[in-house]
Structures are given as structure tokens and as C-alpha cells.
C-alpha positions as semicolon CSV with decimal commas, in nm:
position;residue;x (nm);y (nm);z (nm)
1;X;9,824;10,723;8,594
2;X;9,733;10,574;8,932
3;X;9,913;10,792;9,192
4;X;10,162;10,549;9,383
5;X;10,511;10,478;9,301
6;X;10,503;10,092;9,379
7;X;10,293;9,840;9,212
8;X;10,005;9,690;9,394
9;X;10,105;9,335;9,291
10;X;10,337;9,137;9,074
11;X;10,187;8,866;8,816
12;X;10,283;8,598;8,599
13;X;10,104;8,666;8,281
14;X;10,044;8,451;7,983
15;X;9,890;8,606;7,656
16;X;9,642;8,407;7,477
17;X;9,633;8,343;7,084
18;X;9,361;8,546;6,903
19;X;9,273;8,390;6,567
20;X;9,046;8,708;6,466
21;X;9,343;8,947;6,523
22;X;9,605;8,706;6,378
23;X;9,815;8,447;6,549
24;X;10,036;8,479;6,752
25;X;9,911;8,772;6,950
26;X;10,193;9,017;7,049
27;X;10,251;9,287;7,293
28;X;10,532;9,523;7,378
29;X;10,639;9,689;7,680
30;X;10,487;9,987;7,810
31;X;10,174;10,081;8,046
32;X;9,864;9,928;7,936
33;X;9,531;10,006;8,083
34;X;9,291;9,694;8,105
35;X;9,041;9,513;8,311
36;X;9,112;9,208;8,540
37;X;8,850;8,953;8,625
38;X;8,857;8,736;8,921
39;X;8,544;8,524;9,013
40;X;8,333;8,700;8,831
41;X;8,428;9,045;8,944
42;X;8,577;9,312;8,702
43;X;8,849;9,545;8,827
44;X;9,014;9,819;8,636
45;X;9,401;9,802;8,636
46;X;9,712;9,911;8,475
47;X;9,983;9,652;8,373
48;X;10,354;9,764;8,313
49;X;10,597;9,520;8,175
50;X;10,940;9,514;7,968
51;X;11,013;9,343;7,658
52;X;10,802;9,225;7,352
53;X;10,587;8,909;7,427
54;X;10,387;8,643;7,209
55;X;10,123;8,428;7,283
56;X;10,198;8,132;7,503
57;X;10,478;8,302;7,672
58;X;10,495;8,370;8,030
59;X;10,626;8,731;8,137
60;X;10,629;8,906;8,470
61;X;10,409;9,240;8,491
62;X;10,373;9,505;8,757
63;X;10,002;9,554;8,836
64;X;9,825;9,876;8,972
65;X;9,456;9,848;9,078
66;X;9,225;10,165;9,046
67;X;9,088;10,100;9,367
68;X;9,343;9,958;9,565
69;X;9,148;9,870;9,915
70;X;8,856;9,746;9,751
71;X;9,003;9,521;9,468
72;X;9,316;9,399;9,661
73;X;9,112;9,130;9,874
74;X;9,026;8,956;9,535
75;X;9,384;8,933;9,443
76;X;9,555;8,731;9,704
77;X;9,895;8,553;9,632
78;X;9,840;8,258;9,406
79;X;9,488;8,375;9,268
80;X;9,456;8,344;8,899
81;X;9,275;8,596;8,718
82;X;9,194;8,698;8,335
83;X;9,304;9,010;8,137
84;X;8,968;9,111;7,982
85;X;8,896;9,334;7,672
86;X;8,575;9,235;7,534
87;X;8,685;8,867;7,580
88;X;8,973;8,708;7,771
89;X;9,309;8,795;7,600
90;X;9,540;8,677;7,879
91;X;9,565;8,481;8,187
92;X;9,752;8,566;8,490
93;X;9,840;8,432;8,852
94;X;9,931;8,678;9,149
95;X;10,288;8,613;9,246
96;X;10,371;8,876;9,485
97;X;10,156;9,136;9,660
98;X;10,366;9,449;9,731
99;X;10,330;9,596;10,101
100;X;10,228;9,972;10,067
101;X;10,285;10,186;10,394
102;X;10,050;10,463;10,289
103;X;9,709;10,453;10,114
104;X;9,512;10,741;10,031
105;X;9,141;10,818;10,103
106;X;9,109;10,783;9,716
107;X;9,209;10,442;9,732
108;X;8,948;10,352;10,016
109;X;8,655;10,464;9,757
110;X;8,443;10,144;9,738
111;X;8,099;10,236;9,618
112;X;8,202;10,451;9,309
113;X;8,223;10,301;8,968
114;X;8,536;10,426;8,814
115;X;8,648;10,483;8,443
116;X;9,013;10,482;8,307
117;X;9,099;10,652;7,997
118;X;9,299;10,466;7,734
119;X;9,622;10,623;7,731
120;X;9,772;10,335;7,576
121;X;9,566;10,041;7,623
122;X;9,526;9,682;7,523
123;X;9,227;9,799;7,284
124;X;9,457;9,973;7,069
125;X;9,565;9,619;7,006
126;X;9,284;9,405;7,035
127;X;8,976;9,654;6,966
128;X;8,753;9,865;7,179
129;X;8,687;9,798;7,549
130;X;8,518;9,955;7,839
131;X;8,688;10,016;8,167
132;X;8,443;9,986;8,432
133;X;8,504;9,932;8,796
134;X;8,226;9,712;8,937
135;X;8,118;9,749;9,281
136;X;8,131;9,454;9,516
137;X;7,788;9,310;9,591
138;X;7,787;9,232;9,985
139;X;7,470;9,002;10,085
């Protein structure tokens, strides 16, 4: 798990239907490790939410970003993103950024590619996925 008590942001998520897995798609409460895509950049993250949700339903999720200081600038309030597991599985919008008083040096690691192990991932519902933290390319 990511070593921060508070989530980095709160997002509104909407699970998309997946005809290959049967419709409607469904997820139940828990911690889910996944990849979020914003403007062609992919960020490893963990989602946490309550209840059981079906495709088309909007619900709030707490989001922890693997590399907070590197990824957070891409996730401003109002930004739309996708939840990616081999293909787009859900869409989301950042509702609120939480304020962290203390960030660790680990969070500031910008150039290291990271891998998340799937303790309880969307891939268990949707099939295999690769959890890769892409480094931001700066011109």
C-alpha cells in the first residue's frame, strides 16, 4: 500500500460497460490497484470506494497516486481521466485534491519507473494488466 493516510484526491468515477465480460460491468468495495490515463500519460494508482457499483453509475472514490509529486500536476480539480486496464474500463473526474502537509522523498522520485503488485486489482475482474509508471517527458 502507498504510505500515506489520506488519499491524494477524491474523484467521481463511472464504470463503463464491457461486452466481452458481460454487461453490466460490476465492481464491489475495496482497494483496487490500477492505471489512470490523463492526456496520454499513464499513472499507477490505488482506488478505494464503498458499495457495489454497476456500469453507468457514478460514485466517489479515494485515489492514491504512486508518485504523488510527479503525478499530481496532471490531476487538477475538474480534470477528466480514464481508468485503464488493457483498455478503458471507467472514466473519472477529479472532484477535490486533498492537502498533504508532509510528503516523503519517496513521493518525489520523478525518473524511476515503478511497478505495483496486484493485491486486489481491477485485472482480477477484467483480465491481466501491467502497472507501469511512465516518466514524464519534458522538452
